[in-house]
CSV table of C-alpha atoms and ligand atoms in Angstrom, one decimal:
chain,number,residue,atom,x,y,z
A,1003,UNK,CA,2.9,-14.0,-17.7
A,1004,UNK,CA,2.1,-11.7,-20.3
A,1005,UNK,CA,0.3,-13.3,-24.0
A,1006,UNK,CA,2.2,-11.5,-26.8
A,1007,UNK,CA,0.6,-8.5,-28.0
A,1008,UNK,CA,1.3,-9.0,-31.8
A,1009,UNK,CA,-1.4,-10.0,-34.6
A,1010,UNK,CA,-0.9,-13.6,-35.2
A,1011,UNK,CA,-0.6,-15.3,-38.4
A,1012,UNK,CA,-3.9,-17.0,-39.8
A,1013,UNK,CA,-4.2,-20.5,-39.0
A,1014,UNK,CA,-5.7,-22.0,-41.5
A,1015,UNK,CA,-8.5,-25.1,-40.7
A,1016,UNK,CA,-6.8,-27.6,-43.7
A,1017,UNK,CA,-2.6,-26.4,-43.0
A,1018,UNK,CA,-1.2,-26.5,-39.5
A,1019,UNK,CA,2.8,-25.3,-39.7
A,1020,UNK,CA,4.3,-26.5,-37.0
A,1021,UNK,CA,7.8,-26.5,-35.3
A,1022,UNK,CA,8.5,-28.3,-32.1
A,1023,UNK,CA,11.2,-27.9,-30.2
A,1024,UNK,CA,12.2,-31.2,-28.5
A,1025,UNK,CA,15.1,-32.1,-26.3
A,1026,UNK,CA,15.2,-36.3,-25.8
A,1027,UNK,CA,12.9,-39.0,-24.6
A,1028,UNK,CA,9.6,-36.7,-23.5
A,1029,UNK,CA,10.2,-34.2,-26.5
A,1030,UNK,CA,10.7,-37.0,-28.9
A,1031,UNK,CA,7.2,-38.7,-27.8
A,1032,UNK,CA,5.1,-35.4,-28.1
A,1033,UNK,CA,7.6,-34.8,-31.8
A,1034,UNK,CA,6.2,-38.3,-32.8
A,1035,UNK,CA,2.9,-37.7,-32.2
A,1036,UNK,CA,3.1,-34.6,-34.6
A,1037,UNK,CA,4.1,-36.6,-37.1
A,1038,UNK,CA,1.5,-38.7,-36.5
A,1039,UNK,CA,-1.2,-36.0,-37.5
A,1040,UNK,CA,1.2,-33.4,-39.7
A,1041,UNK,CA,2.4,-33.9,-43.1
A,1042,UNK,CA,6.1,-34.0,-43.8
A,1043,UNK,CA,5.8,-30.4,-45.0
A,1044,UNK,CA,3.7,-29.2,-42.1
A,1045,UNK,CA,6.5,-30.7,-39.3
A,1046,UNK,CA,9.9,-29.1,-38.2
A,1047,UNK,CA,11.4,-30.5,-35.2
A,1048,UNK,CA,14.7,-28.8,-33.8
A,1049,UNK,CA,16.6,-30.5,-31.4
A,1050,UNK,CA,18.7,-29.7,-28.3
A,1051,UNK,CA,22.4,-30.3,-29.2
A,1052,UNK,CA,23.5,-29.0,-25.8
A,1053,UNK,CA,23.7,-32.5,-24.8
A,1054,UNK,CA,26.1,-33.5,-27.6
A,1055,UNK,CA,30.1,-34.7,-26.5
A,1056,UNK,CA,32.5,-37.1,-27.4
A,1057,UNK,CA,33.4,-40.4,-26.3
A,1058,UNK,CA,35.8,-43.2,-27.6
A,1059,UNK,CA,36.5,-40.2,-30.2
A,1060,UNK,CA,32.7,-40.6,-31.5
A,1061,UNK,CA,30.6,-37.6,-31.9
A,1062,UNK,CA,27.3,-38.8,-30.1
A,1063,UNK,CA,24.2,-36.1,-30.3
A,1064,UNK,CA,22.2,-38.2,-27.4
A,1065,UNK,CA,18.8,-36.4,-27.9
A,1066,UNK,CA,19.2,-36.1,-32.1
A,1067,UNK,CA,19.2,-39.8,-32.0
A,1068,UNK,CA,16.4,-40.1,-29.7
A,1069,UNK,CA,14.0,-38.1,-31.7
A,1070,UNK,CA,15.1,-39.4,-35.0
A,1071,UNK,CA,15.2,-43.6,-33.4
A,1072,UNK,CA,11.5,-42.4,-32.0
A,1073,UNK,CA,10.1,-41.0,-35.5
A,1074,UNK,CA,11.5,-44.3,-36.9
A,1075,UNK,CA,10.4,-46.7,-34.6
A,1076,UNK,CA,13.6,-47.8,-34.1
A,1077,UNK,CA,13.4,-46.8,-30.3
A,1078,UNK,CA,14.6,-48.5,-27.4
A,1079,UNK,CA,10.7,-48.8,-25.8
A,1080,UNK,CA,12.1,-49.5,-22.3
A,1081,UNK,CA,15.0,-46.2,-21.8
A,1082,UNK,CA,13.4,-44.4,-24.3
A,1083,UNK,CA,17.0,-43.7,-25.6
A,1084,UNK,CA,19.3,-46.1,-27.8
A,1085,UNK,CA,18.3,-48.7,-30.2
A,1086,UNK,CA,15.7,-51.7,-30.0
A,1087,UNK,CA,16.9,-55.4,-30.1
A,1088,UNK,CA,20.4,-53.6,-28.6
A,1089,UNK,CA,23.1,-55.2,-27.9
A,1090,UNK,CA,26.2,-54.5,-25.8
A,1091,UNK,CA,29.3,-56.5,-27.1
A,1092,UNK,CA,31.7,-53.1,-28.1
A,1093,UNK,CA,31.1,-51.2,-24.9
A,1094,UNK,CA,31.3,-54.4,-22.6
A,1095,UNK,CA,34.5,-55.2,-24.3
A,1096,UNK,CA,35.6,-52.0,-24.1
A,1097,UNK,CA,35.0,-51.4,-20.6
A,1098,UNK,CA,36.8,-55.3,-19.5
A,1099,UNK,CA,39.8,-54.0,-21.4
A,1100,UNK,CA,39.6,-51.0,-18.8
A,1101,UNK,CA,37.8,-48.6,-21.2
A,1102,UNK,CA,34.9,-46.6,-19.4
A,1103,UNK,CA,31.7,-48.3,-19.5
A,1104,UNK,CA,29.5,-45.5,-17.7
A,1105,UNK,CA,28.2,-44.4,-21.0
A,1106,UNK,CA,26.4,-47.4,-22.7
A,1107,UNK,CA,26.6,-47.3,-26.6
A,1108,UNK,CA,25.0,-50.5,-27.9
A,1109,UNK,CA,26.3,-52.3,-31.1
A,1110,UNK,CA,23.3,-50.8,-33.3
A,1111,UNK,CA,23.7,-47.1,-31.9
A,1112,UNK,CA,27.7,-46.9,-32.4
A,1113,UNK,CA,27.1,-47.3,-36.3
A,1114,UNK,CA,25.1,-44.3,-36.3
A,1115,UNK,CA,28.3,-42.9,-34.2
A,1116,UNK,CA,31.1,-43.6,-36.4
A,1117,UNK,CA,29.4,-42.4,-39.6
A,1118,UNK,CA,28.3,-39.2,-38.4
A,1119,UNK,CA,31.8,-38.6,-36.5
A,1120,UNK,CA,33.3,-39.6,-40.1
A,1121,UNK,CA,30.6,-37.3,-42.1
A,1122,UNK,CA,31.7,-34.3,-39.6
A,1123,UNK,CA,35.4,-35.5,-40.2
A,1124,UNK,CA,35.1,-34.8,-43.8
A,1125,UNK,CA,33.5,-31.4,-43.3
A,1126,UNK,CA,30.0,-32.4,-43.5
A,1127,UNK,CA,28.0,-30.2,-41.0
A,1128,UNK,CA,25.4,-31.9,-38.3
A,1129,UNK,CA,22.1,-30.3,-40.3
A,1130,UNK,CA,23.5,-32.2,-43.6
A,1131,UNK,CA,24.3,-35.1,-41.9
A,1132,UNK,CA,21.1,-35.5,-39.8
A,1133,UNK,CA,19.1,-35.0,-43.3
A,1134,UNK,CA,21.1,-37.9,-44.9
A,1135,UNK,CA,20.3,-40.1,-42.0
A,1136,UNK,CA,16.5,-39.5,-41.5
A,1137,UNK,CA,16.2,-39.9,-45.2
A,1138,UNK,CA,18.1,-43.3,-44.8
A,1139,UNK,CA,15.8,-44.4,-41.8
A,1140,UNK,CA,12.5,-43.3,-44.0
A,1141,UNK,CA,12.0,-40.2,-41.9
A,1142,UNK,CA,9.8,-37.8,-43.6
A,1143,UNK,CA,9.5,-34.8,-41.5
A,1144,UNK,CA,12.2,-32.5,-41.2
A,1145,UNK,CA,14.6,-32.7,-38.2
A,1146,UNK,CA,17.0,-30.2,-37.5
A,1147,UNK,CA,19.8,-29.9,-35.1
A,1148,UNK,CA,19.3,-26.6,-33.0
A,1149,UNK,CA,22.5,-25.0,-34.6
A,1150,UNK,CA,25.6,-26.5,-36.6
A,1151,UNK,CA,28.2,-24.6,-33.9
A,1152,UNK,CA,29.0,-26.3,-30.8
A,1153,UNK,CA,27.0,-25.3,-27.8
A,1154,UNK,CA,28.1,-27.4,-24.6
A,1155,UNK,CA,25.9,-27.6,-21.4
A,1156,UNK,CA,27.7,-27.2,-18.4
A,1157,UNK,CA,25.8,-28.1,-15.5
A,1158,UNK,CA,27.1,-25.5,-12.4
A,1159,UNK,CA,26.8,-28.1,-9.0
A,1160,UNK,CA,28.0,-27.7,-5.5
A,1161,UNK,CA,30.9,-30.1,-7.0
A,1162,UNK,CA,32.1,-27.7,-9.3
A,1163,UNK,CA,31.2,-27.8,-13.1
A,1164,UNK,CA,30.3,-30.7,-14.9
A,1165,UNK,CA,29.8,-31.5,-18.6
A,1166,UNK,CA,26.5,-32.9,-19.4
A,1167,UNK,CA,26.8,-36.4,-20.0
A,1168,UNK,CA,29.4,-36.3,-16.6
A,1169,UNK,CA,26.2,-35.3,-14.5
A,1170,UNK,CA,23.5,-36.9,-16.1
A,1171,UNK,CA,24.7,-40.1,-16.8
A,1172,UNK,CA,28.0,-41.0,-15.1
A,1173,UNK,CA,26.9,-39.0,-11.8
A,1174,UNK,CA,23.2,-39.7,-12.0
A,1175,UNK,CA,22.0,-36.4,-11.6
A,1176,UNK,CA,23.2,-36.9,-8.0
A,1177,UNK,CA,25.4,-33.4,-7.6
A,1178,UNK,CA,23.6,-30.5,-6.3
A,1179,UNK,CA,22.2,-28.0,-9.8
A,1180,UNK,CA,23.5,-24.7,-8.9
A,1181,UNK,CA,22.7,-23.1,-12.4
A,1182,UNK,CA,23.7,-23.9,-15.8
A,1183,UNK,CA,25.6,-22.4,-18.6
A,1184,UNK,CA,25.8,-23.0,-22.1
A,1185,UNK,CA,29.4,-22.6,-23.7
A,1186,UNK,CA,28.9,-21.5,-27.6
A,1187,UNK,CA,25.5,-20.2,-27.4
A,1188,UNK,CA,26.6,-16.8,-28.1
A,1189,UNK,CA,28.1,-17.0,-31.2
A,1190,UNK,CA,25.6,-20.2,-32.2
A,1191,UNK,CA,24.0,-20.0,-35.1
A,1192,UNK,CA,20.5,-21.2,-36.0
A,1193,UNK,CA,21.1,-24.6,-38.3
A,1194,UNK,CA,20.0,-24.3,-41.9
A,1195,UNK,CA,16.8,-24.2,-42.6
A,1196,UNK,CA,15.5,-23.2,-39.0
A,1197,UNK,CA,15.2,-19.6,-39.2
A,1198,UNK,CA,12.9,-20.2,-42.3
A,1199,UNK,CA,10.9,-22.8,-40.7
A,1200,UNK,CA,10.3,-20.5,-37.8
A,1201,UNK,CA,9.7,-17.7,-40.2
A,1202,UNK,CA,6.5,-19.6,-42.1
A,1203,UNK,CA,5.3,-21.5,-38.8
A,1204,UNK,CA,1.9,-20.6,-37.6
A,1205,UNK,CA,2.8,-22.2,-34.3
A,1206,UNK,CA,5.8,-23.1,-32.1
A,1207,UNK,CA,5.1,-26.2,-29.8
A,1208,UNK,CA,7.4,-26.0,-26.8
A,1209,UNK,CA,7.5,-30.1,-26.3
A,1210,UNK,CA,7.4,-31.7,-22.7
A,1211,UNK,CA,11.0,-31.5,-22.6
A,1212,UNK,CA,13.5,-30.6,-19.6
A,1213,UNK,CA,13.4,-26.8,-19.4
A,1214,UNK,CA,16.5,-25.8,-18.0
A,1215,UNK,CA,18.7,-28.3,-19.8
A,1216,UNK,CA,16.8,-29.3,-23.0
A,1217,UNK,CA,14.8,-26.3,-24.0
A,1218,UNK,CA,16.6,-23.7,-22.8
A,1219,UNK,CA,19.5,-23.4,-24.6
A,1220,UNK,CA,16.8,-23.9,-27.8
A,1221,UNK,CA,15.5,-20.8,-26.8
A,1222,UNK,CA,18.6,-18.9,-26.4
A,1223,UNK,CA,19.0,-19.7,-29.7
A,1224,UNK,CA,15.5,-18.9,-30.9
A,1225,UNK,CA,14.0,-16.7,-29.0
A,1226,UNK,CA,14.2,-13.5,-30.8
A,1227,UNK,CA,12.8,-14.9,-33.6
A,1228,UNK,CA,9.7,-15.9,-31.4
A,1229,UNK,CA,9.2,-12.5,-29.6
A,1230,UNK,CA,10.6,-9.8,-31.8
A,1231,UNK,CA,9.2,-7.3,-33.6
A,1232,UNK,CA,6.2,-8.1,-35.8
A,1233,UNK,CA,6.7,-11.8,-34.8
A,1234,UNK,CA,3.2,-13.5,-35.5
A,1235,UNK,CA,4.1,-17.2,-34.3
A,1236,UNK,CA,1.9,-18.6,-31.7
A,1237,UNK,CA,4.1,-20.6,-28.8
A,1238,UNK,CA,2.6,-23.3,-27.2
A,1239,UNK,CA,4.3,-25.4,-24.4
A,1240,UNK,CA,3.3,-28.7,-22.6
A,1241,UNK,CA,4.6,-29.3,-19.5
A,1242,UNK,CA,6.9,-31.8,-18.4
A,1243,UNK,CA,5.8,-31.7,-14.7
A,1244,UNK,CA,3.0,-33.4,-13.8
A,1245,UNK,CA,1.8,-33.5,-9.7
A,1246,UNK,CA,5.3,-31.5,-8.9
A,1247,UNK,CA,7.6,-34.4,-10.5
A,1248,UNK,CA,8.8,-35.5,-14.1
A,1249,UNK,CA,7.6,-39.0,-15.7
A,1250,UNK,CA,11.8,-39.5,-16.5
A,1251,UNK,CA,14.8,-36.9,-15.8
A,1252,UNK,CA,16.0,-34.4,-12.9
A,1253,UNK,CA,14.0,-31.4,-14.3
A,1254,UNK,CA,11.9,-31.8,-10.7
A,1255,UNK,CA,15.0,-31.8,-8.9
A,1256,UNK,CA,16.7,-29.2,-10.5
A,1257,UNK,CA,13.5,-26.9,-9.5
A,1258,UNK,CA,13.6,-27.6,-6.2
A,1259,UNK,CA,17.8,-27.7,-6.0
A,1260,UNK,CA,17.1,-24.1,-7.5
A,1261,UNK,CA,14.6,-23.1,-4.6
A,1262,UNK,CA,11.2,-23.5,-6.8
A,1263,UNK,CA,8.6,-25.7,-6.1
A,1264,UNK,CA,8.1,-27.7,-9.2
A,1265,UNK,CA,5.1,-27.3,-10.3
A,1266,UNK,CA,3.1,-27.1,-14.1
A,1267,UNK,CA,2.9,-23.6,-13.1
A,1268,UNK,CA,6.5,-23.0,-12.3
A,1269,UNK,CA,7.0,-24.4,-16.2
A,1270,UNK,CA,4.5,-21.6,-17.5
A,1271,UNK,CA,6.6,-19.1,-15.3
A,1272,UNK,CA,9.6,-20.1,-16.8
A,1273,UNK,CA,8.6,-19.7,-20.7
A,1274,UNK,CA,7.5,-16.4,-19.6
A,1275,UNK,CA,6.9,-13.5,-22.1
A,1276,UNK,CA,7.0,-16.1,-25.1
A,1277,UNK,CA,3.7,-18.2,-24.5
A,1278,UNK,CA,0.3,-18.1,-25.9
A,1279,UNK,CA,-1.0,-20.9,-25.1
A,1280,UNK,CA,0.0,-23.8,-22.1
A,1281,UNK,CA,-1.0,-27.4,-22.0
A,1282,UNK,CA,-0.8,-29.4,-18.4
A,1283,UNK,CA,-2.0,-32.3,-16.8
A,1284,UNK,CA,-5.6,-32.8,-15.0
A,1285,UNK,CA,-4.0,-33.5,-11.7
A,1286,UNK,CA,-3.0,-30.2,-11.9
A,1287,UNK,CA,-6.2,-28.8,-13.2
A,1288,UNK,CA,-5.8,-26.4,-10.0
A,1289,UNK,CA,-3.1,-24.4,-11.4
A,1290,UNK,CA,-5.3,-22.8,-14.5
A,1291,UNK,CA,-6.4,-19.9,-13.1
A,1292,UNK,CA,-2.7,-18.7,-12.2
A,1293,UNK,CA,-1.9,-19.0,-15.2
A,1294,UNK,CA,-1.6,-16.3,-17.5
A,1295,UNK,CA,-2.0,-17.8,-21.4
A,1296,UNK,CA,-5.1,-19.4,-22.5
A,1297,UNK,CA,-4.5,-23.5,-20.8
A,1298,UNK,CA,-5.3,-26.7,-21.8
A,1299,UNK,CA,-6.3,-29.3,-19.7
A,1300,UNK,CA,-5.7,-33.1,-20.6
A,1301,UNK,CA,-4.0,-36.4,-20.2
A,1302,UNK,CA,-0.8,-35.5,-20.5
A,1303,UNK,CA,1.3,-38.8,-19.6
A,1304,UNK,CA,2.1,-40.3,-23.2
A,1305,UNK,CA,2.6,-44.7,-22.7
A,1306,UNK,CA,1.1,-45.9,-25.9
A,1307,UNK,CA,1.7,-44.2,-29.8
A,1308,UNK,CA,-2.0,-43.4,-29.4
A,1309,UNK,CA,-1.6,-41.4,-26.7
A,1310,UNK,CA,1.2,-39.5,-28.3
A,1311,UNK,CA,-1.2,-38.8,-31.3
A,1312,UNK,CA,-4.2,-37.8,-28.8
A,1313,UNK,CA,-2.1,-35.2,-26.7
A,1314,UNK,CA,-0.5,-33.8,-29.8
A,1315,UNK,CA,-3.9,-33.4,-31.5
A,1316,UNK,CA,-5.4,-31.5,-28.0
A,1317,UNK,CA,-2.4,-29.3,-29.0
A,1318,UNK,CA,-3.1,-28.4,-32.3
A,1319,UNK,CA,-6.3,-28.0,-31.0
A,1320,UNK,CA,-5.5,-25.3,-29.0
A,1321,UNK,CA,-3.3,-23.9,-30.7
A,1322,UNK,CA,-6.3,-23.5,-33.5
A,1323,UNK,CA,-8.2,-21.8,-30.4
A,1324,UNK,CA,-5.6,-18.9,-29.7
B,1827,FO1,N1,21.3,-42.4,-20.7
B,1827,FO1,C1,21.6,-43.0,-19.6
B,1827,FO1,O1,21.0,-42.8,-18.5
B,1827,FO1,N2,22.6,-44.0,-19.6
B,1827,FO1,C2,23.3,-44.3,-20.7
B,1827,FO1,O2,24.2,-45.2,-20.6
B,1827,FO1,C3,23.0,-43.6,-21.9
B,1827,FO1,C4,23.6,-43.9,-23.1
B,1827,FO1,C5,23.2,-43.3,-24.3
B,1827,FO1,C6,23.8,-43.7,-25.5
B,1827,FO1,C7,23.4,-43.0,-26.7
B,1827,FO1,C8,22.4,-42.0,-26.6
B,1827,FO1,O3,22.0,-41.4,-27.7
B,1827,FO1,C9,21.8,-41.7,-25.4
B,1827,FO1,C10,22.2,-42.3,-24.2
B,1827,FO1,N3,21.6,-42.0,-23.0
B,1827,FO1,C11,22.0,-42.7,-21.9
B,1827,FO1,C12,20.6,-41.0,-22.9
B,1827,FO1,C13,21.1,-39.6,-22.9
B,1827,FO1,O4,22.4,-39.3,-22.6
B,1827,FO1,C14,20.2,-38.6,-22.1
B,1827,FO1,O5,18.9,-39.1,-21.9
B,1827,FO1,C15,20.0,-37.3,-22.7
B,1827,FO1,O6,21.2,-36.6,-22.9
B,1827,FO1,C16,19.1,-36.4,-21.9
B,1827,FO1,O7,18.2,-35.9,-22.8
């Protein structure tokens, strides 16, 4: 893998700029941790919205609501997804009256369901909407929905196509991952204010996030504004695989469904050409010296809100080395 060959922007010692790119529950940890060190201004976090569908006519953005219920510490400790305290009276009534129960959307969650499908009803777009929310949940950084357009993942299996949510959740990432596709990407857009943020960032942290399903269509989106001409940002990525499997999710699986041994360095492989720096567990402490971009070494599994905060400082860390 090849570091970029541009000048880099200064990092100053006092002002870290940072955007992070986060999909759900592993992105939204390493997101929170940020925000344990950055100031608001100093902390854009743009989301996956490949995940996004509809059910019971709601407009649910699964991993939006992960990150935003993690910055607030309204979380769900033990899925990582949803709402704490949660209960389960809508869907379990819905499903006895024959309604399907494979998605679970707890009382607390579906409010944040029906206004945003109302908001987007009246011609409110996801960025305005998202705003409005964290604001109303005291969230200080900024979050930021990858793009306002609709970009579906379609997950390619030995089953034929399936949505998403149909694979992950109501098929339990049992079908066999044959690829993946993206339907919207090409026309997406970059939500408001994302382009800018990437513009003034001194550093891009790639979070611990699926890379084929949660970052991935993030950097179709992004991408050129990461690697093109005169582009000074510094990426940074932290991988998700630690001792050839993933703490939570199917990105391990889908490696090896792919024909790749998962590994920390398989992750570096895959950001190829955009990295300038890689973070990765000590259990794989073997894999440094294959890898092309100035590495990290640490404790990469994130249980407690202090270790959040301690991987995302080794981070900034490094990124203040590159
Ligand atoms: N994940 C599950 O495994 N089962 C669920 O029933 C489920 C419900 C759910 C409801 C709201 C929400 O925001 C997320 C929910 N998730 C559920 C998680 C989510 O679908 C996935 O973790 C992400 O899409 C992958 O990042």
């Amino acid at each position: 893998m090849k570091s970029k060959g541009t000048a880099h922007r200064p990092l100053s010692t006092v002002r870290r700029r940072i955007v992070a790119l986060a999909g759900g529950v592993g992105g939204a940890k390493l997101a929170h941790g940020l925000a344990q060190i950055l100031p608001p201004e100093d902390l854009t976090i743009i989301v996956n919205t490949g995940d996004d569908f509809e059910h019971y006519g709601l407009y649910i953005c699964p991993d939006l609501d992960t990150v935003c219920y993690t910055l607030a510490g309204l979380a769900n400790p033990e899925t990582g997804w949803g709402r704490v305290d949660e209960s389960w009276n809508v869907i379990e009534n819905a499903a006895r009256l024959g309604g399907p129960g494979w998605f679970r959307l707890g009382d607390r969650d579906l409010g944040t369901h029906l206004e945003r499908t109302r908001r987007l009803r009246e011609g409110h777009c996801l960025s305005e909407i998202t705003r409005d929310f964290c604001k109303a949940w005291g969230i200080e950084h900024t979050v930021l929905p990858m793009t306002d357009d609709c970009v579906r993942t379609i997950v390619e299996t030995g089953e034929g196509d399936l949505e998403f949510q149909e694979y992950f959740v109501h098929r339990h990432c049992e079908p066999r991952v044959k690829g993946f596709r993206f339907d919207g990407i090409e026309t997406a857009e970059p939500a408001i204010g994302a382009r800018e943020a990437i513009a003034e960032a001194e550093a891009v942290v790639i979070c611990p996030s699926n890379p084929w399903v949660s970052v991935d269509p993030i950097l179709r989106i992004f991408s050129p504004l990461l690697s093109g001409e005169g582009s000074g940002v510094r990426v940074v990525a932290v991988s998700p695989i630690i001792g050839g499997e993933t703490v939570k999710g199917p990105a391990a699986k889908m490696y090896r469904e792919l024909g790749i041994e998962p590994s920390a360095l398989a992750v570096a492989n895959h950001y190829s050409g955009l990295l300038t720096g890689f973070v990765l567990d000590r259990v794989d402490a073997l894999s440094v010296k294959d890898i092309e971009v100035k590495s990290l070494v640490t404790d990469t599994l994130m249980k407690s809100a202090e270790d959040r905060r301690r991987l995302a400082q080794d981070v900034l860390n490094l990124i203040g080395d590159l």
